[in-house]
């Protein structure tokens, strides 16, 4: 299948490791020109080098609207347009409701909702004007079913799913699709951190926590970042032309509450 991604210009946010890096690699492998960001300049530079020779990498904190806007402008200045934008960020901490503070809630909104909004504001007018675009958000399977101990994520991701659905309806007439991809348990540093915290809380081993997670899936295993990235790459492509306004779980049957 020709995905039609050759020479498309793609931004992948929060891509120095984990899911973002896998998505950036996937898009670059299909011939797209890729621009990535994350906060730490050193790990960002080595991630860019690992992707390929013509990768743009700018340190950006995605919670800062000004930095996001400057980043998007510099991508346009170098590559001529922005065709694809994959929003992503770190995840909020694992806490129960009573452990959270108002500051935690504000930080989660900044990290996972406002960062998405900053990219949407910066890229959608250009996509509309050129009559083609793909805005993709990476959230969590918690959009489908809340995850224990992740009340901040469970709550704030739902707002992103609502934003995606609304944007899809507003921008469809201009050739722009907007979709949300919801990872299940996927092997990254973030997942290791969550497993470590739960293991400490429950006085067990990290490997036991991961086995429990794997047992919740149909294939009885945790995903690789590439398995998530392949779905994002397809949705970013010409081939996904009739797919918009959806929250697509890549969770291997983890969520049980829906037949579709
Ligand atoms: N892995 C899973 O199983 C899973 C499941 C469901 C949902 N998710 C969600 O998917 C997203 C990505 O997860 P991951 O597992 O790939 O996480 P990860 O391995 O911790 O990687 C996070 C990436 O985001 C960057 N980042 C964090 N905060 C940032 C900020 N404010 N501005 C710019 N870049 C930032 C990090 O680089 P810097 O620290 O240098 O900025 C890093 O490149 C998270 O929101 C996570 O909660 C993951």
XYZ file of C-alpha atoms and ligand atoms in Angstrom:
308
model
C 0.000 0.000 0.000
C 1.374 3.405 -0.949
C 0.635 5.628 2.023
C 1.383 8.817 0.091
C 3.573 10.169 2.867
C 6.604 10.928 0.712
C 7.704 14.553 1.273
C 4.816 15.360 3.598
C 5.948 17.690 6.393
C 5.210 16.198 9.808
C 5.555 17.629 13.306
C 5.747 15.101 16.119
C 5.633 16.646 19.584
C 7.353 15.204 22.666
C 9.400 12.861 20.516
C 12.821 12.415 22.134
C 11.797 8.932 23.299
C 8.860 6.578 23.746
C 5.741 6.818 21.617
C 6.615 10.168 20.004
C 10.010 8.940 18.842
C 8.486 5.755 17.386
C 5.920 7.844 15.474
C 8.626 10.192 14.155
C 10.674 7.191 12.986
C 7.626 5.661 11.325
C 6.815 8.847 9.406
C 10.450 9.360 8.379
C 10.599 5.754 7.140
C 7.680 6.591 4.812
C 9.600 9.545 3.377
C 8.058 12.400 5.347
C 10.151 15.362 6.434
C 10.006 15.299 10.190
C 10.308 17.973 12.892
C 10.412 16.910 16.524
C 10.487 18.649 19.882
C 10.908 17.881 23.588
C 12.361 19.872 26.495
C 15.779 18.302 26.992
C 18.033 19.479 24.146
C 20.614 16.745 24.445
C 18.281 13.735 24.285
C 16.293 15.495 21.562
C 19.414 15.905 19.415
C 20.388 12.255 19.769
C 16.805 11.201 18.969
C 16.895 13.331 15.810
C 20.191 11.760 14.776
C 18.723 8.283 15.265
C 15.789 9.113 12.966
C 17.724 10.358 9.941
C 19.819 13.096 8.373
C 17.261 15.838 7.620
C 15.301 15.893 10.879
C 14.544 19.238 12.502
C 14.764 19.200 16.292
C 13.945 22.204 18.485
C 13.735 22.212 22.287
C 10.159 23.171 23.180
C 8.008 22.904 26.276
C 4.625 22.011 24.785
C 2.773 23.671 27.683
C 4.061 27.065 26.492
C 1.908 28.530 23.696
C 4.639 30.944 22.564
C 7.245 28.197 22.230
C 4.825 25.978 20.297
C 3.897 28.807 17.950
C 7.560 29.673 17.281
C 8.355 25.995 16.680
C 5.542 25.619 14.129
C 6.630 28.824 12.383
C 10.216 27.620 12.156
C 9.065 24.314 10.641
C 7.084 26.237 8.015
C 10.074 28.466 7.327
C 12.354 25.461 6.759
C 10.027 22.958 5.046
C 7.417 25.260 3.460
C 4.282 23.897 5.163
C 2.968 21.693 7.946
C 0.879 18.800 6.594
C 0.757 16.500 9.616
C 0.864 17.331 13.316
C 0.990 14.669 16.008
C 0.444 16.139 19.466
C 1.953 14.382 22.449
C 3.414 15.170 25.886
C 4.433 13.430 29.057
C 1.750 11.969 31.281
C 0.449 13.298 34.619
C 1.538 11.570 37.831
C -0.228 8.530 39.236
C -2.360 9.628 42.214
C -5.674 8.899 43.849
C -8.173 11.754 44.083
C -7.276 12.577 47.691
C -3.582 12.729 46.858
C -4.121 15.380 44.169
C -3.852 19.109 44.736
C -5.365 21.932 42.720
C -1.873 22.554 41.346
C -1.746 18.922 40.095
C -5.014 19.439 38.232
C -3.825 22.699 36.714
C -0.564 21.085 35.632
C -2.374 18.139 34.030
C -4.638 20.504 32.101
C -1.587 22.440 30.877
C 0.332 19.293 29.955
C -2.317 17.257 28.212
C -5.118 19.614 27.138
C -3.566 23.035 26.591
C -0.527 21.589 24.790
C -2.892 19.972 22.277
C -4.761 23.233 21.899
C -1.529 25.204 21.314
C -0.613 22.919 18.400
C -4.161 22.961 17.000
C -4.147 26.771 17.030
C -0.746 26.917 15.358
C -1.282 24.344 12.582
C -4.972 24.262 11.640
C -5.232 27.634 9.804
C -2.381 26.586 7.470
C -3.877 23.129 6.875
C -7.241 24.728 6.097
C -5.663 27.168 3.631
C -3.808 24.400 1.782
C -6.868 22.109 1.754
C -5.137 19.089 3.325
C -4.027 18.238 6.799
C -3.836 15.609 9.497
C -4.054 16.524 13.179
C -3.507 13.522 15.437
C -3.507 13.496 19.209
C -1.897 10.845 21.377
C -3.877 10.436 24.588
C -4.581 7.185 26.421
C -6.911 4.238 26.549
C -8.271 6.027 29.628
C -10.476 7.893 27.120
C -12.351 4.595 26.762
C -12.109 3.233 30.288
C -10.575 4.864 33.388
C -7.298 3.406 34.632
C -6.834 2.897 38.385
C -4.577 5.482 40.036
C -4.591 7.773 36.990
C -7.473 10.117 37.820
C -5.652 13.132 36.360
C -5.126 11.379 33.035
C -8.606 9.835 33.043
C -10.194 13.261 33.429
C -8.088 15.521 31.246
C -7.782 13.145 28.257
C -11.568 13.137 27.936
C -11.423 16.861 27.166
C -8.918 16.178 24.388
C -11.261 13.566 22.892
C -14.057 16.173 22.911
C -11.781 18.730 21.266
C -10.810 16.216 18.563
C -14.414 15.346 17.777
C -15.379 19.017 17.521
C -12.363 19.999 15.405
C -13.018 17.091 13.039
C -16.482 18.466 12.331
C -15.263 22.035 11.885
C -12.321 21.213 9.595
C -13.596 18.245 7.546
C -14.927 20.537 4.821
C -11.361 21.807 4.284
C -9.740 18.408 3.730
C -8.352 18.241 7.265
C -8.922 15.128 9.371
C -8.560 15.084 13.157
C -8.216 11.834 15.089
C -7.192 10.730 18.544
C -5.061 7.625 19.157
C -5.373 5.968 22.558
C -2.443 3.777 23.588
C -2.904 0.879 25.965
C 0.052 -0.485 27.958
C 3.105 0.178 25.778
C 6.760 -0.419 26.662
C 8.298 3.017 27.305
C 10.029 4.845 30.160
C 6.652 6.241 31.199
C 5.250 2.735 31.618
C 8.348 1.655 33.561
C 7.855 4.626 35.885
C 4.193 3.772 36.511
C 5.041 0.100 37.094
C 7.807 1.105 39.525
C 5.473 3.329 41.529
C 2.701 0.712 41.731
C 5.251 -1.969 42.657
C 6.527 0.189 45.518
C 2.969 1.005 46.685
C 1.988 -2.672 46.642
C 5.356 -4.014 47.865
C 5.819 -6.233 44.871
C 8.118 -6.391 41.836
C 7.786 -4.205 38.750
C 7.671 -7.379 36.644
C 4.583 -8.578 38.575
C 2.762 -5.334 37.784
C 3.650 -5.673 34.100
C 2.481 -9.300 34.018
C -0.853 -8.176 35.484
C -1.202 -5.534 32.781
C -0.299 -7.994 30.035
C -2.896 -10.452 31.359
C -5.613 -7.822 30.748
C -4.988 -7.880 26.984
C -6.171 -10.357 24.362
C -2.619 -11.266 23.288
C -1.329 -11.319 26.899
C 1.487 -8.892 26.261
C 2.462 -5.233 26.426
C 2.751 -3.364 23.108
C 5.905 -2.078 21.496
C 5.973 1.666 20.662
C 6.169 0.702 16.975
C 2.791 -1.036 17.194
C 1.244 2.248 18.299
C 3.260 4.238 15.753
C 2.058 2.118 12.804
C -1.545 3.114 13.523
C -0.618 6.792 13.799
C 1.328 6.628 10.521
C -1.656 5.098 8.731
C -4.011 7.775 10.092
C -1.559 10.462 8.948
C -1.582 9.092 5.425
C -3.615 9.675 2.266
C -5.074 6.202 2.720
C -6.974 7.267 5.868
C -8.975 9.831 3.871
C -12.411 8.849 5.248
C -11.383 8.564 8.868
C -11.988 11.525 11.140
C -13.408 12.441 14.546
C -12.481 9.093 16.075
C -10.694 7.983 19.227
C -8.919 4.805 18.202
C -7.656 2.481 20.909
C -4.453 0.537 20.297
C -5.000 -1.524 23.411
C -5.225 -5.163 22.323
C -8.732 -5.650 23.687
C -7.999 -4.087 27.069
C -11.205 -2.016 27.145
C -14.218 -4.251 27.621
C -17.088 -1.782 27.655
C -17.598 -1.267 23.919
C -18.388 -3.600 21.040
C -16.766 -1.262 18.492
N 3.421 4.169 27.373
C 2.178 3.851 27.672
O 1.851 2.699 28.027
C 1.088 4.898 27.580
C -0.247 4.488 27.708
C -1.253 5.431 27.644
C -0.934 6.765 27.452
N 0.360 7.142 27.336
C 0.630 8.567 27.169
O 1.305 8.806 25.941
C 2.180 9.941 26.087
C 3.611 9.537 25.707
O 3.976 8.491 26.573
P 5.404 7.777 26.548
O 5.167 6.467 27.182
O 6.031 7.873 25.212
O 6.198 8.717 27.583
P 7.781 8.866 27.825
O 8.490 7.627 27.445
O 7.895 9.358 29.233
O 8.231 10.042 26.818
C 7.696 11.317 27.000
C 8.277 12.281 25.955
O 7.605 13.515 26.123
C 8.558 14.569 26.283
N 7.908 15.589 27.113
C 7.412 15.425 28.371
N 6.895 16.581 28.807
C 7.093 17.500 27.815
C 6.804 18.882 27.680
N 6.205 19.583 28.666
N 7.144 19.509 26.529
C 7.754 18.829 25.540
N 8.042 17.521 25.597
C 7.714 16.862 26.730
C 9.760 13.882 26.929
O 10.972 14.602 26.724
P 11.455 15.763 27.757
O 11.257 15.194 29.134
O 12.886 16.020 27.409
O 10.593 16.945 27.509
C 9.755 12.573 26.122
O 10.320 12.769 24.849
C 2.045 10.377 27.550
O 1.090 11.404 27.655
C 1.546 9.125 28.250
O 0.858 9.390 29.453
C 1.376 6.247 27.387
